[in-house]
Amino acid sequence: MTMDETAYDRRRLRQWLAGTARADGLDRRDLLRLLAGAGALTALTGLGAPAARAAAPTAASGIVKALPEDRFTVRGTNAETRFAALRGTGRHTPNDLFFVRNHTATPAIDAATWRLTVWGSGLRGGPRTFGLDDLRRMPATEHEAFVECAGNGRSNFTTQQGQTVSGTAWALGAIGVARWRGVRLAEVLRRAGLARGAVDVQPRGLDAEFSSGGVNLGRVRRPLPLAKALDDALLAYEMNGEPLPPDHGRPVRVLVPSWVGIASIKWVGDIEVSAEPLYSPWNTDLYRLFGPAHPDGGSAPLTRQTVKSAFELDRGAVFAAGRTHRLTGRSWSGAGRVSRVEVSTDGGARWRPARLHDRPRRDSWVRWSADWTPRAAGPAELLARATDEEGTTQPERTEFNEQGYLFAAVVRHPVTVTA
Ligand SMILES: Nc1nc2c(c(=O)[nH]1)N[C@H]1C(S)=C(S)[C@@H](COP(=O)(O)O)O[C@H]1N2
Ligand SMILES: [Mo]
């Protein structure tokens, strides 16, 4: 993006430190006292287990798995799945094709010595510790769900709406769907001795501390309201029938179905359970909507994902005129099942229904196709728009927000028709 991300983050962080960014419910004097010393943000991080060493210091991206160019676009410490590479694959994104979003680098964690500590004022007693074997002995659940970055589709704020936003310039490939297996977070919280007054839980990753604009924000962590934690959140140790791959949280990650990806903390090492609302930069300064159309100090912390559609095509894909081509794609929504997908091959003038290839299900995507016989050579735009079971249809524009979250508008996919 054209705006310098570091300068932007530094400015937002100054606002947060000055108490002008929103932090509902948290006493600002307490916050400022906590933040008074240099690097004092770490004072907010609770128990301090040492951060793990990076798993693959040789890879510049910090990502362990192979990132072949025909399957991924590498964006700094992140790797975006190329939608064209999903064509012909099943509803579950193969693990080796699943996008990676890392604040720093994939850590190497020994599953045999890994421990999860559950602690805080929202427990009846003291901290409780669980090993991987303990979790595996508890009742297991499977849940098919997408993990999608809140910033997925962000580059379209610029390419379609001419707006400058900060953050990784994802196209639409910061999403994957997997079959996650693990134990319900509710089960672990119950065994840890959840107290009646608990309101928030905050999982924290074992990856390195994250610095932005020269300020150490501590380890990646984001509060989750207890209601969602008890509803359908998982502590997942398997992904599509395999142990979690290193890049996706080995040995255990949190999985929060339908919510923005940041809720699904990877490499979880501890979970604070609190009788008071919890705050971290990931629910105050980040992952809220800031901008003229949003409340001063930002929207409420982001929860569910939006509705989106993507063609399984590269931008600029080439089609021969006079032949019939099968266009394929996928649509999904954080609000529930996709109920309808329509496609336009004339820039949005006329729409026709796409054929759905999956029975739509909540928390997942549906594959679809539509045939197209282009007539004239030249540039063309392909559009797909989904409607979800709440009746929300993808709009023509998404309201601007500074960090480019929750893009939902119909994407105009440029292609070329040759004679
Ligand atoms: N510990 C930790 N958890 C994390 C992150 C991270 O950097 N560290 N990134 C978050 C973000 S922003 C997203 S979108 C998802 C990405 O999950 P994936 O890399 O398995 O696709 O993980 C989330 N969990
Ligand atoms: Mo994300």
mmCIF file of C-alpha atoms and ligand atoms in Angstrom, residues 101 149-151 261-262 287, ligand 2:
data_model
loop_
_atom_site.group_PDB
_atom_site.id
_atom_site.type_symbol
_atom_site.label_atom_id
_atom_site.label_comp_id
_atom_site.label_asym_id
_atom_site.label_seq_id
_atom_site.Cartn_x
_atom_site.Cartn_y
_atom_site.Cartn_z
ATOM 1 C CA ARG A 101 -0.245 -15.085 8.330
ATOM 2 C CA CYS A 149 -7.536 -12.780 7.837
ATOM 3 C CA ALA A 150 -9.542 -9.642 8.710
ATOM 4 C CA GLY A 151 -7.493 -7.908 6.009
ATOM 5 C CA GLY A 261 -8.375 -14.901 11.769
ATOM 6 C CA ILE A 262 -6.592 -13.042 14.571
ATOM 7 C CA TYR A 287 -8.819 -5.074 14.489
HETATM 8 MO MO MO B 2 -5.071 -11.840 10.103
#
